[in-house]
Amino acid sequence: MSAPMIAAGAGLMMVCCSSSVAAFMMSDTKKKDDDSGSDSDSDSDSDSDSDDGVEDSPAPYATFCDVAKTDWINGSMQEDGWSQSQGEAAQKCKVSTSLQSRIKEGSVELSPAPYATFCDVAKTDWINSKIQDDEWTQGAGEAAQNCKVAADLQWRIK
């Protein structure tokens, strides 16, 4: 090959490579702009999800609970068998260390729901007696008995 042909081939190769690189750079920049746009959209979506108290939200809340909200959380724990984190999610706040003493452990040790078994008649009647005599909720009684009142025995709960 002659020198002019080699120079022409090298020149042509340079032009092709530069336009390929330029095209790649432009498409890469466009992808980054699209990605950053979708990231900000998804960030705002995830922010709104964590702000609405979704049960699986692991992020700490921006505010601390006041006394009334802390007492409401404690009441839900005692009466409905909620965990503290469920109450915090519902109230969209975190109980501060200074108010943690207002959160009382229930007289009933709560086990996680759903329960593996349904309550038999005896356990269902015991739960009903606690509801009637000691003003327990059905959830607290089910937690104490570690069972769920079946639909066919629900009529026994008054």
XYZ file of N, CA, C and O in Angstrom:
632
model
N 0.832 -1.174 0.000
C 0.000 0.000 0.000
C 0.871 1.229 0.000
O 1.909 1.262 0.632
N 0.312 2.212 -0.602
C 1.083 3.455 -0.689
C 0.775 4.332 0.507
O -0.242 4.183 1.169
N 1.656 5.253 0.746
C 1.518 6.162 1.887
C 0.247 6.988 1.807
O -0.434 7.174 2.828
N -0.156 7.506 0.610
C -1.391 8.287 0.567
C -2.617 7.425 0.908
O -3.562 7.884 1.541
N -2.600 6.139 0.519
C -3.741 5.270 0.820
C -3.808 4.971 2.316
O -4.894 4.939 2.900
N -2.661 4.788 2.920
C -2.624 4.537 4.363
C -3.122 5.771 5.105
O -3.914 5.673 6.046
N -2.688 6.936 4.688
C -3.112 8.177 5.333
C -4.616 8.369 5.167
O -5.315 8.784 6.102
N -5.166 8.061 3.972
C -6.595 8.207 3.728
C -7.380 7.222 4.595
O -8.424 7.561 5.182
N -6.881 5.991 4.678
C -7.553 4.982 5.510
C -7.532 5.379 6.980
O -8.527 5.235 7.699
N -6.393 5.896 7.423
C -6.285 6.326 8.817
C -7.215 7.508 9.068
O -7.876 7.596 10.120
N -7.302 8.419 8.113
C -8.188 9.580 8.256
C -9.645 9.154 8.330
O -10.431 9.657 9.149
N -10.018 8.227 7.442
C -11.390 7.721 7.430
C -11.715 7.020 8.748
O -12.795 7.186 9.317
N -10.758 6.256 9.244
C -10.955 5.558 10.513
C -11.113 6.563 11.655
O -11.959 6.380 12.538
N -10.362 7.645 11.625
C -10.455 8.671 12.666
C -11.837 9.329 12.629
O -12.445 9.559 13.676
N -12.326 9.625 11.430
C -13.639 10.263 11.308
C -14.730 9.328 11.834
O -15.612 9.735 12.583
N -14.667 8.064 11.458
C -15.671 7.103 11.912
C -15.628 6.928 13.427
O -16.676 6.900 14.088
N -14.431 6.813 13.960
C -14.304 6.629 15.412
C -14.804 7.838 16.164
O -15.500 7.721 17.174
N -14.449 9.042 15.697
C -14.878 10.244 16.404
C -16.384 10.379 16.373
O -16.994 10.751 17.366
N -17.020 10.076 15.226
C -18.471 10.199 15.190
C -19.121 9.111 16.043
O -20.150 9.340 16.660
N -18.517 7.946 16.110
C -19.045 6.890 16.975
C -18.952 7.304 18.431
O -19.899 7.124 19.210
N -17.802 7.850 18.809
C -17.616 8.294 20.192
C -18.595 9.416 20.511
O -19.223 9.437 21.573
N -18.755 10.362 19.596
C -19.680 11.472 19.817
C -21.111 10.960 19.975
O -21.848 11.391 20.864
N -21.503 10.026 19.124
C -22.848 9.464 19.210
C -23.023 8.724 20.538
O -24.064 8.838 21.199
N -22.022 7.977 20.945
C -22.078 7.260 22.213
C -22.195 8.232 23.381
O -22.990 8.050 24.288
N -21.402 9.288 23.339
C -21.417 10.271 24.420
C -22.783 10.948 24.498
O -23.294 11.179 25.589
N -23.360 11.261 23.364
C -24.664 11.910 23.374
C -25.736 10.978 23.923
O -26.576 11.383 24.713
N -25.719 9.715 23.537
C -26.723 8.778 24.039
C -26.497 8.499 25.522
O -27.443 8.350 26.283
N -25.245 8.450 25.962
C -24.939 8.224 27.369
C -25.425 9.406 28.207
O -25.985 9.225 29.275
N -25.231 10.626 27.703
C -25.696 11.810 28.417
C -27.209 11.799 28.510
O -27.772 12.103 29.551
N -27.870 11.419 27.432
C -29.327 11.361 27.442
C -29.808 10.332 28.460
O -30.744 10.570 29.204
N -29.136 9.166 28.522
C -29.520 8.143 29.495
C -29.347 8.657 30.913
O -30.176 8.427 31.773
N -28.249 9.378 31.163
C -28.029 9.915 32.504
C -29.116 10.912 32.858
O -29.608 10.928 33.978
N -29.502 11.770 31.896
C -30.572 12.723 32.156
C -31.878 11.993 32.444
O -32.603 12.327 33.365
N -32.178 10.951 31.655
C -33.392 10.174 31.874
C -33.342 9.466 33.214
O -34.314 9.452 33.951
N -32.172 8.874 33.521
C -32.032 8.168 34.793
C -32.177 9.111 35.966
O -32.841 8.807 36.939
N -31.538 10.267 35.872
C -31.626 11.190 36.998
C -33.036 11.717 37.130
O -33.518 11.936 38.227
N -33.742 11.872 36.032
C -35.134 12.286 36.103
C -35.986 11.221 36.763
O -36.820 11.503 37.600
N -35.755 9.970 36.396
C -36.560 8.912 37.008
C -36.149 8.689 38.455
O -36.966 8.338 39.273
N -34.869 8.909 38.765
C -34.441 8.766 40.161
C -35.140 9.788 41.031
O -35.584 9.479 42.121
N -35.215 11.030 40.548
C -35.854 12.035 41.377
C -37.330 11.735 41.512
O -37.924 11.974 42.548
N -37.951 11.173 40.470
C -39.344 10.788 40.592
C -39.500 9.666 41.601
O -40.375 9.712 42.439
N -38.618 8.656 41.500
C -38.741 7.540 42.435
C -38.369 7.979 43.840
O -38.925 7.480 44.793
N -37.443 8.934 43.975
C -37.126 9.435 45.303
C -38.348 10.098 45.915
O -38.663 9.890 47.073
N -39.043 10.904 45.107
C -40.209 11.573 45.659
C -41.296 10.560 45.985
O -42.019 10.724 46.939
N -41.413 9.492 45.200
C -42.386 8.464 45.515
C -42.028 7.768 46.811
O -42.877 7.549 47.649
N -40.751 7.423 46.956
C -40.368 6.710 48.174
C -40.465 7.634 49.376
O -40.795 7.192 50.459
N -40.210 8.928 49.193
C -40.379 9.855 50.304
C -41.832 9.906 50.734
O -42.143 9.884 51.907
N -42.733 9.968 49.751
C -44.140 10.035 50.115
C -44.581 8.735 50.774
O -45.433 8.745 51.640
N -44.016 7.596 50.373
C -44.369 6.334 51.013
C -43.923 6.321 52.465
O -44.658 5.892 53.329
N -42.705 6.792 52.738
C -42.227 6.750 54.111
C -42.956 7.776 54.965
O -43.110 7.581 56.152
N -43.451 8.850 54.357
C -44.175 9.853 55.120
C -45.585 9.408 55.473
O -46.173 9.921 56.400
N -46.162 8.457 54.729
C -47.535 8.071 55.011
C -47.632 6.909 55.987
O -48.699 6.395 56.223
N -46.515 6.511 56.603
C -46.557 5.521 57.663
C -46.747 4.103 57.182
O -47.336 3.305 57.873
N -46.284 3.787 56.049
C -46.385 2.431 55.537
C -45.694 1.493 56.512
O -44.627 1.793 57.032
N -46.362 0.271 56.775
C -45.871 -0.612 57.826
C -44.461 -1.117 57.645
O -43.784 -1.441 58.591
N -43.997 -1.155 56.411
C -42.656 -1.673 56.201
C -41.612 -0.567 56.070
O -40.522 -0.825 55.632
N -41.932 0.665 56.477
C -41.011 1.794 56.361
C -39.949 1.747 57.444
O -40.253 1.910 58.618
N -38.684 1.498 57.078
C -37.634 1.403 58.084
C -37.046 2.744 58.482
O -36.336 2.833 59.456
N -37.323 3.793 57.719
C -36.685 5.083 57.958
C -37.221 5.722 59.235
O -38.401 5.630 59.536
N -36.345 6.398 59.967
C -36.818 7.119 61.144
C -37.666 8.305 60.711
O -37.488 8.845 59.633
N -38.587 8.685 61.539
C -39.486 9.786 61.215
C -38.814 11.112 61.531
O -37.935 11.208 62.371
N -39.256 12.148 60.847
C -38.631 13.461 60.986
C -39.001 14.133 62.305
O -38.301 15.018 62.760
N -40.105 13.709 62.917
C -40.541 14.349 64.154
C -40.655 13.328 65.274
O -40.833 12.138 65.041
N -40.590 13.838 66.495
C -40.816 13.005 67.661
C -42.279 13.133 68.066
O -42.903 14.177 67.858
N -42.814 12.071 68.649
C -44.197 12.075 69.100
C -44.340 12.969 70.333
O -43.455 12.985 71.194
N -45.463 13.668 70.405
C -45.761 14.409 71.623
C -46.404 13.443 72.620
O -46.564 12.251 72.343
N -46.790 13.951 73.783
C -47.343 13.102 74.841
C -48.626 12.419 74.371
O -48.825 11.216 74.588
N -49.503 13.169 73.706
C -50.782 12.593 73.276
C -50.576 11.445 72.287
O -51.212 10.394 72.397
N -49.686 11.632 71.322
C -49.431 10.579 70.343
C -48.751 9.381 71.001
O -49.037 8.231 70.678
N -47.858 9.647 71.934
C -47.189 8.562 72.654
C -48.208 7.753 73.446
O -48.176 6.517 73.443
N -49.135 8.446 74.114
C -50.164 7.747 74.877
C -51.098 6.958 73.958
O -51.536 5.855 74.301
N -51.390 7.503 72.776
C -52.221 6.785 71.813
C -51.518 5.497 71.377
O -52.142 4.444 71.286
N -50.218 5.594 71.112
C -49.434 4.413 70.724
C -49.474 3.373 71.840
O -49.711 2.193 71.603
N -49.277 3.820 73.084
C -49.316 2.911 74.215
C -50.682 2.248 74.327
O -50.776 1.038 74.560
N -51.754 3.022 74.138
C -53.101 2.461 74.194
C -53.319 1.404 73.121
O -53.930 0.353 73.374
N -52.834 1.669 71.917
C -52.978 0.694 70.830
C -52.185 -0.570 71.123
O -52.607 -1.675 70.757
N -51.051 -0.405 71.774
C -50.257 -1.582 72.143
C -51.007 -2.415 73.177
O -51.054 -3.645 73.086
N -51.604 -1.738 74.170
C -52.271 -2.448 75.254
C -53.598 -3.056 74.799
O -53.916 -4.184 75.148
N -54.363 -2.298 74.029
C -55.716 -2.720 73.697
C -55.800 -3.578 72.436
O -56.646 -4.456 72.342
N -54.950 -3.285 71.465
C -55.079 -3.941 70.170
C -53.916 -4.865 69.838
O -53.882 -5.436 68.751
N -52.950 -4.958 70.731
C -51.826 -5.847 70.494
C -50.836 -5.327 69.460
O -50.102 -6.102 68.869
N -50.830 -4.025 69.240
C -49.895 -3.440 68.274
C -48.492 -3.440 68.844
O -48.289 -3.429 70.054
N -47.508 -3.381 67.957
C -46.133 -3.152 68.391
C -45.915 -1.643 68.433
O -46.692 -0.868 67.856
N -44.860 -1.226 69.093
C -44.552 0.200 69.166
C -44.303 0.762 67.768
O -44.760 1.853 67.441
N -43.604 0.006 66.931
C -43.306 0.507 65.585
C -44.571 0.656 64.744
O -44.658 1.563 63.918
N -45.574 -0.198 64.946
C -46.842 -0.033 64.227
C -47.516 1.264 64.651
O -48.052 1.989 63.816
N -47.496 1.561 65.935
C -48.090 2.806 66.425
C -47.352 4.026 65.913
O -47.957 5.029 65.528
N -46.022 3.938 65.900
C -45.223 5.057 65.383
C -45.510 5.278 63.902
O -45.600 6.416 63.442
N -45.671 4.196 63.165
C -45.980 4.330 61.739
C -47.351 4.977 61.546
O -47.520 5.840 60.686
N -48.309 4.586 62.360
C -49.653 5.155 62.243
C -49.655 6.641 62.613
O -50.355 7.439 62.000
N -48.861 7.023 63.597
C -48.805 8.414 64.043
C -47.762 9.241 63.287
O -47.667 10.445 63.479
N -46.945 8.575 62.485
C -45.901 9.237 61.688
C -44.928 10.024 62.572
O -44.559 11.154 62.288
N -44.523 9.378 63.653
C -43.547 10.005 64.550
C -42.802 8.902 65.291
O -43.186 7.735 65.241
N -41.738 9.279 65.965
C -40.914 8.346 66.734
C -41.011 8.753 68.196
O -40.874 9.927 68.530
N -41.249 7.779 69.077
C -41.304 8.067 70.505
C -39.893 8.395 70.976
O -38.962 7.611 70.773
N -39.737 9.554 71.571
C -38.414 9.973 72.034
C -38.030 9.204 73.296
O -38.875 8.633 73.981
N -36.758 9.229 73.590
C -36.250 8.549 74.786
C -36.901 9.118 76.043
O -37.220 8.381 76.970
N -37.129 10.425 76.059
C -37.708 11.059 77.251
C -39.160 10.622 77.490
O -39.640 10.677 78.615
N -39.865 10.185 76.437
C -41.256 9.730 76.600
C -41.392 8.213 76.575
O -42.489 7.676 76.715
N -40.287 7.502 76.419
C -40.324 6.046 76.346
C -40.919 5.428 77.607
O -41.545 4.373 77.542
N -40.782 6.099 78.738
C -41.323 5.563 79.994
C -42.853 5.498 79.963
O -43.454 4.767 80.747
N -43.498 6.238 79.056
C -44.956 6.201 78.931
C -45.431 4.956 78.183
O -46.616 4.645 78.194
N -44.504 4.264 77.508
C -44.845 3.032 76.796
C -44.706 1.890 77.797
O -43.627 1.597 78.278
N -45.813 1.273 78.114
C -45.828 0.222 79.121
C -45.909 -1.131 78.441
O -46.611 -1.313 77.457
N -45.201 -2.074 79.008
C -45.336 -3.457 78.555
C -46.683 -3.945 79.050
O -47.061 -3.703 80.194
N -47.411 -4.623 78.191
C -48.733 -5.116 78.554
C -48.663 -6.207 79.600
O -47.628 -6.837 79.814
N -49.789 -6.423 80.269
C -49.858 -7.502 81.238
C -49.895 -8.846 80.526
O -49.733 -9.880 81.127
N -50.110 -8.780 79.225
C -50.165 -9.989 78.411
C -48.966 -9.967 77.485
O -48.696 -8.966 76.839
N -48.238 -11.041 77.434
C -47.129 -11.106 76.491
C -47.697 -11.406 75.121
O -48.340 -12.427 74.906
N -47.493 -10.470 74.201
C -48.076 -10.607 72.873
C -47.144 -11.393 71.973
O -45.949 -11.188 71.976
N -47.712 -12.287 71.211
C -46.930 -13.016 70.227
C -47.319 -12.498 68.845
O -48.398 -11.949 68.678
N -46.460 -12.662 67.886
C -46.746 -12.086 66.578
C -47.921 -12.778 65.888
O -48.099 -13.979 66.000
N -48.719 -11.975 65.197
C -49.818 -12.510 64.394
C -49.294 -12.744 62.990
O -48.310 -12.154 62.611
N -49.857 -13.516 62.167
C -51.030 -14.335 62.430
C -50.653 -15.573 63.235
O -49.527 -16.031 63.191
N -51.620 -16.086 63.954
C -51.366 -17.244 64.800
C -51.434 -18.528 63.976
O -52.149 -18.622 63.001
N -50.697 -19.496 64.414
C -50.607 -20.755 63.666
C -51.851 -21.616 63.845
O -52.150 -22.443 63.016
N -52.580 -21.397 64.947
C -53.740 -22.247 65.213
C -54.969 -21.403 65.512
O -54.870 -20.242 65.900
N -56.125 -22.037 65.377
C -57.377 -21.409 65.781
C -57.692 -21.820 67.212
O -57.314 -22.908 67.662
N -58.379 -20.947 67.921
C -58.746 -21.228 69.304
C -59.844 -22.296 69.340
O -60.743 -22.301 68.498
N -59.764 -23.158 70.350
C -60.840 -24.107 70.563
C -61.929 -23.412 71.384
O -61.816 -22.234 71.731
N -62.986 -24.124 71.729
C -64.110 -23.538 72.460
C -63.656 -23.009 73.821
O -64.033 -21.894 74.225
N -62.849 -23.769 74.535
C -62.404 -23.343 75.869
C -61.597 -22.039 75.804
O -61.822 -21.119 76.602
N -60.676 -21.964 74.871
C -59.870 -20.748 74.746
C -60.731 -19.566 74.288
O -60.554 -18.443 74.751
N -61.676 -19.833 73.404
C -62.568 -18.777 72.942
C -63.410 -18.256 74.106
O -63.578 -17.038 74.264
N -63.925 -19.147 74.938
C -64.708 -18.726 76.105
C -63.845 -17.961 77.101
O -64.302 -16.992 77.721
N -62.600 -18.375 77.285
C -61.696 -17.655 78.173
C -61.470 -16.232 77.649
O -61.503 -15.275 78.417
N -61.252 -16.103 76.351
C -61.062 -14.777 75.738
C -62.310 -13.925 75.971
O -62.223 -12.757 76.366
N -63.480 -14.517 75.766
C -64.724 -13.785 75.981
C -64.846 -13.314 77.431
O -65.285 -12.194 77.692
N -64.445 -14.165 78.384
C -64.534 -13.772 79.793
C -63.598 -12.592 80.092
O -63.944 -11.703 80.861
N -62.419 -12.586 79.479
C -61.490 -11.469 79.680
C -62.051 -10.181 79.080
O -61.884 -9.101 79.643
N -62.724 -10.309 77.936
C -63.337 -9.136 77.309
C -64.439 -8.586 78.214
O -64.519 -7.375 78.454
N -65.274 -9.483 78.756
C -66.408 -9.063 79.581
C -65.979 -8.589 80.967
O -66.427 -7.540 81.430
N -65.099 -9.331 81.625
C -64.758 -9.055 83.017
C -63.617 -8.055 83.185
O -63.630 -7.249 84.114
N -62.616 -8.119 82.316
C -61.414 -7.310 82.507
C -61.230 -6.251 81.420
O -60.175 -5.622 81.347
N -62.224 -6.113 80.554
C -62.209 -5.109 79.490
C -61.024 -5.269 78.536
O -60.446 -4.297 78.072
N -60.651 -6.496 78.268
C -59.621 -6.774 77.277
C -60.224 -6.633 75.889
O -61.438 -6.718 75.712
N -59.380 -6.476 74.901
C -59.829 -6.556 73.513
C -59.706 -8.008 73.068
O -58.978 -8.806 73.686
N -60.397 -8.336 71.999
C -60.281 -9.690 71.472
C -58.843 -9.977 71.051
O -58.320 -11.062 71.285
N -58.173 -8.976 70.475
C -56.781 -9.155 70.047
C -55.854 -9.488 71.205
O -54.967 -10.329 71.077
N -56.085 -8.831 72.357
C -55.242 -9.120 73.524
C -55.487 -10.533 74.028
O -54.560 -11.240 74.408
N -56.752 -10.964 74.015
C -57.072 -12.329 74.447
C -56.484 -13.370 73.512
O -55.949 -14.391 73.951
N -56.563 -13.099 72.207
C -55.986 -14.026 71.239
C -54.472 -14.098 71.408
O -53.883 -15.179 71.308
N -53.870 -12.955 71.699
C -52.421 -12.948 71.909
C -52.061 -13.760 73.152
O -51.082 -14.510 73.151
N -52.856 -13.625 74.204
C -52.579 -14.367 75.433
C -52.738 -15.873 75.217
O -51.980 -16.666 75.786
N -53.699 -16.262 74.405
C -53.942 -17.685 74.144
C -53.137 -18.196 72.955
O -53.148 -19.381 72.664
N -52.476 -17.282 72.253
C -51.664 -17.625 71.078
C -52.491 -18.378 70.027
O -52.057 -19.389 69.479
N -53.694 -17.853 69.786
C -54.557 -18.446 68.779
C -55.485 -17.371 68.234
O -55.591 -16.292 68.799
N -56.143 -17.677 67.158
C -57.094 -16.780 66.517
C -58.470 -17.402 66.633
O -58.644 -18.590 66.331
N -59.467 -16.610 67.066
C -60.825 -17.131 67.158
C -61.317 -17.391 65.743
O -61.314 -16.494 64.898
N -61.731 -18.610 65.493
C -62.208 -19.004 64.167
C -63.561 -18.352 63.886
O -64.314 -18.019 64.807
N -63.863 -18.188 62.619
C -65.120 -17.549 62.218
C -66.330 -18.303 62.767
O -67.312 -17.686 63.182
N -66.252 -19.637 62.828
C -67.392 -20.409 63.313
C -67.568 -20.327 64.830
O -68.603 -20.727 65.357
N -66.569 -19.788 65.557
C -66.701 -19.593 67.009
C -66.840 -18.116 67.378
O -66.972 -17.788 68.566
N -66.813 -17.254 66.405
C -66.867 -15.815 66.670
C -68.161 -15.439 67.413
O -68.161 -14.500 68.190
N -69.219 -16.184 67.215
C -70.480 -15.883 67.871
C -70.386 -15.995 69.391
O -71.194 -15.427 70.115
N -69.372 -16.727 69.877
C -69.193 -16.888 71.321
C -68.585 -15.645 71.969
O -68.572 -15.528 73.186
N -68.049 -14.758 71.145
C -67.465 -13.502 71.647
C -68.565 -12.463 71.678
O -69.172 -12.151 70.658
N -68.851 -11.930 72.855
C -69.953 -10.956 73.004
C -69.428 -9.575 73.270
O -68.463 -9.336 73.855
